[in-house]
Amino acid sequence: MAGDLFCRCEIKIDLHVAICEISWPSAEPFRPDTLPEFNDIRQRLESRQPGGLGIFLIHTLVDEIEYDYENGRSVMRMIKKLG
């Protein structure tokens, strides 16, 4: 194992929106646009190629995703509109 990974998760909820923010130490910003794209999830699962399925799943569950890089940490903010 390369070392300990400290991931922080913060959840904020009000009447109109829920925000889940996850951050982790990173030398460079997380770039989801560098992950392989796929259009047919069945084909992806059959070939069992790693990478990108988590981001695909998140996109199906939330309304918006924001990516930032702050103080040596990659930050992913998932926003779900309520009601």
PDB file of C-alpha atoms in Angstrom:
ATOM      1  CA  MET A   1       0.000   0.000   0.000  1.00  0.00           C
ATOM      2  CA  ALA A   2       1.357   3.417  -0.969  1.00  0.00           C
ATOM      3  CA  GLY A   3       0.129   5.073   2.234  1.00  0.00           C
ATOM      4  CA  ASP A   4      -2.943   6.233   4.026  1.00  0.00           C
ATOM      5  CA  LEU A   5      -5.607   8.035   2.029  1.00  0.00           C
ATOM      6  CA  PHE A   6      -7.741  10.502   3.895  1.00  0.00           C
ATOM      7  CA  CYS A   7     -11.032  11.217   2.156  1.00  0.00           C
ATOM      8  CA  ARG A   8     -13.390  13.803   3.614  1.00  0.00           C
ATOM      9  CA  CYS A   9     -17.136  13.791   2.984  1.00  0.00           C
ATOM     10  CA  GLU A  10     -19.431  16.649   3.945  1.00  0.00           C
ATOM     11  CA  ILE A  11     -23.183  16.632   3.359  1.00  0.00           C
ATOM     12  CA  LYS A  12     -25.371  19.742   3.435  1.00  0.00           C
ATOM     13  CA  ILE A  13     -29.154  19.577   3.062  1.00  0.00           C
ATOM     14  CA  ASP A  14     -31.781  22.309   2.976  1.00  0.00           C
ATOM     15  CA  LEU A  15     -35.348  22.442   1.644  1.00  0.00           C
ATOM     16  CA  HIS A  16     -34.323  22.653  -2.000  1.00  0.00           C
ATOM     17  CA  VAL A  17     -30.957  20.961  -2.430  1.00  0.00           C
ATOM     18  CA  ALA A  18     -28.640  18.297  -1.013  1.00  0.00           C
ATOM     19  CA  ILE A  19     -24.909  18.688  -1.571  1.00  0.00           C
ATOM     20  CA  CYS A  20     -22.368  15.957  -0.941  1.00  0.00           C
ATOM     21  CA  GLU A  21     -18.764  17.108  -1.159  1.00  0.00           C
ATOM     22  CA  ILE A  22     -15.931  14.587  -1.236  1.00  0.00           C
ATOM     23  CA  SER A  23     -12.284  15.622  -1.203  1.00  0.00           C
ATOM     24  CA  TRP A  24      -9.010  13.710  -1.190  1.00  0.00           C
ATOM     25  CA  PRO A  25      -5.297  14.580  -1.334  1.00  0.00           C
ATOM     26  CA  SER A  26      -4.048  14.846  -4.880  1.00  0.00           C
ATOM     27  CA  ALA A  27      -0.903  16.155  -6.586  1.00  0.00           C
ATOM     28  CA  GLU A  28      -3.047  17.172  -9.579  1.00  0.00           C
ATOM     29  CA  PRO A  29      -6.745  18.004 -10.025  1.00  0.00           C
ATOM     30  CA  PHE A  30      -9.065  15.075 -10.726  1.00  0.00           C
ATOM     31  CA  ARG A  31      -9.935  15.178 -14.428  1.00  0.00           C
ATOM     32  CA  PRO A  32     -12.976  12.997 -15.202  1.00  0.00           C
ATOM     33  CA  ASP A  33     -12.772  14.065 -18.857  1.00  0.00           C
ATOM     34  CA  THR A  34      -9.644  11.878 -19.157  1.00  0.00           C
ATOM     35  CA  LEU A  35     -11.613   8.724 -18.284  1.00  0.00           C
ATOM     36  CA  PRO A  36     -12.717   6.487 -21.148  1.00  0.00           C
ATOM     37  CA  GLU A  37     -16.170   7.290 -22.509  1.00  0.00           C
ATOM     38  CA  PHE A  38     -18.796   4.684 -23.231  1.00  0.00           C
ATOM     39  CA  ASN A  39     -22.334   4.833 -24.514  1.00  0.00           C
ATOM     40  CA  ASP A  40     -23.572   1.340 -23.763  1.00  0.00           C
ATOM     41  CA  ILE A  41     -23.094   0.312 -20.126  1.00  0.00           C
ATOM     42  CA  ARG A  42     -23.837  -3.339 -20.961  1.00  0.00           C
ATOM     43  CA  GLN A  43     -20.898  -3.450 -23.357  1.00  0.00           C
ATOM     44  CA  ARG A  44     -18.676  -1.868 -20.717  1.00  0.00           C
ATOM     45  CA  LEU A  45     -19.720  -4.395 -18.077  1.00  0.00           C
ATOM     46  CA  GLU A  46     -19.266  -7.353 -20.433  1.00  0.00           C
ATOM     47  CA  SER A  47     -15.703  -6.304 -21.281  1.00  0.00           C
ATOM     48  CA  ARG A  48     -15.026  -5.483 -17.595  1.00  0.00           C
ATOM     49  CA  GLN A  49     -12.781  -2.544 -18.414  1.00  0.00           C
ATOM     50  CA  PRO A  50     -11.914  -0.549 -15.294  1.00  0.00           C
ATOM     51  CA  GLY A  51     -12.543   3.148 -14.932  1.00  0.00           C
ATOM     52  CA  GLY A  52     -15.448   5.497 -15.401  1.00  0.00           C
ATOM     53  CA  LEU A  53     -18.378   3.428 -14.130  1.00  0.00           C
ATOM     54  CA  GLY A  54     -18.516   5.257 -10.800  1.00  0.00           C
ATOM     55  CA  ILE A  55     -18.702   8.633 -12.528  1.00  0.00           C
ATOM     56  CA  PHE A  56     -21.375   7.250 -14.874  1.00  0.00           C
ATOM     57  CA  LEU A  57     -23.417   6.053 -11.874  1.00  0.00           C
ATOM     58  CA  ILE A  58     -23.060   9.393 -10.083  1.00  0.00           C
ATOM     59  CA  HIS A  59     -24.251  11.253 -13.197  1.00  0.00           C
ATOM     60  CA  THR A  60     -27.402   9.111 -13.250  1.00  0.00           C
ATOM     61  CA  LEU A  61     -28.197   9.855  -9.584  1.00  0.00           C
ATOM     62  CA  VAL A  62     -27.495  13.585  -9.160  1.00  0.00           C
ATOM     63  CA  ASP A  63     -28.444  16.744 -11.041  1.00  0.00           C
ATOM     64  CA  GLU A  64     -25.024  18.417 -11.121  1.00  0.00           C
ATOM     65  CA  ILE A  65     -21.390  17.554 -10.433  1.00  0.00           C
ATOM     66  CA  GLU A  66     -18.710  20.159  -9.844  1.00  0.00           C
ATOM     67  CA  TYR A  67     -14.968  19.514  -9.697  1.00  0.00           C
ATOM     68  CA  ASP A  68     -12.445  21.776  -7.968  1.00  0.00           C
ATOM     69  CA  TYR A  69      -8.885  21.675  -6.755  1.00  0.00           C
ATOM     70  CA  GLU A  70      -8.252  23.386  -3.418  1.00  0.00           C
ATOM     71  CA  ASN A  71      -5.103  23.361  -1.271  1.00  0.00           C
ATOM     72  CA  GLY A  72      -3.681  20.137  -2.732  1.00  0.00           C
ATOM     73  CA  ARG A  73      -7.006  18.313  -2.642  1.00  0.00           C
ATOM     74  CA  SER A  74      -9.298  17.252  -5.465  1.00  0.00           C
ATOM     75  CA  VAL A  75     -12.908  18.092  -4.677  1.00  0.00           C
ATOM     76  CA  MET A  76     -16.051  16.558  -6.173  1.00  0.00           C
ATOM     77  CA  ARG A  77     -19.358  18.255  -5.309  1.00  0.00           C
ATOM     78  CA  MET A  78     -22.541  16.305  -6.095  1.00  0.00           C
ATOM     79  CA  ILE A  79     -25.754  18.347  -6.136  1.00  0.00           C
ATOM     80  CA  LYS A  80     -29.249  16.869  -5.982  1.00  0.00           C
ATOM     81  CA  LYS A  81     -32.271  19.150  -6.270  1.00  0.00           C
ATOM     82  CA  LEU A  82     -35.058  18.263  -3.845  1.00  0.00           C
ATOM     83  CA  GLY A  83     -38.803  18.616  -4.329  1.00  0.00           C
TER      84      GLY A  83
END
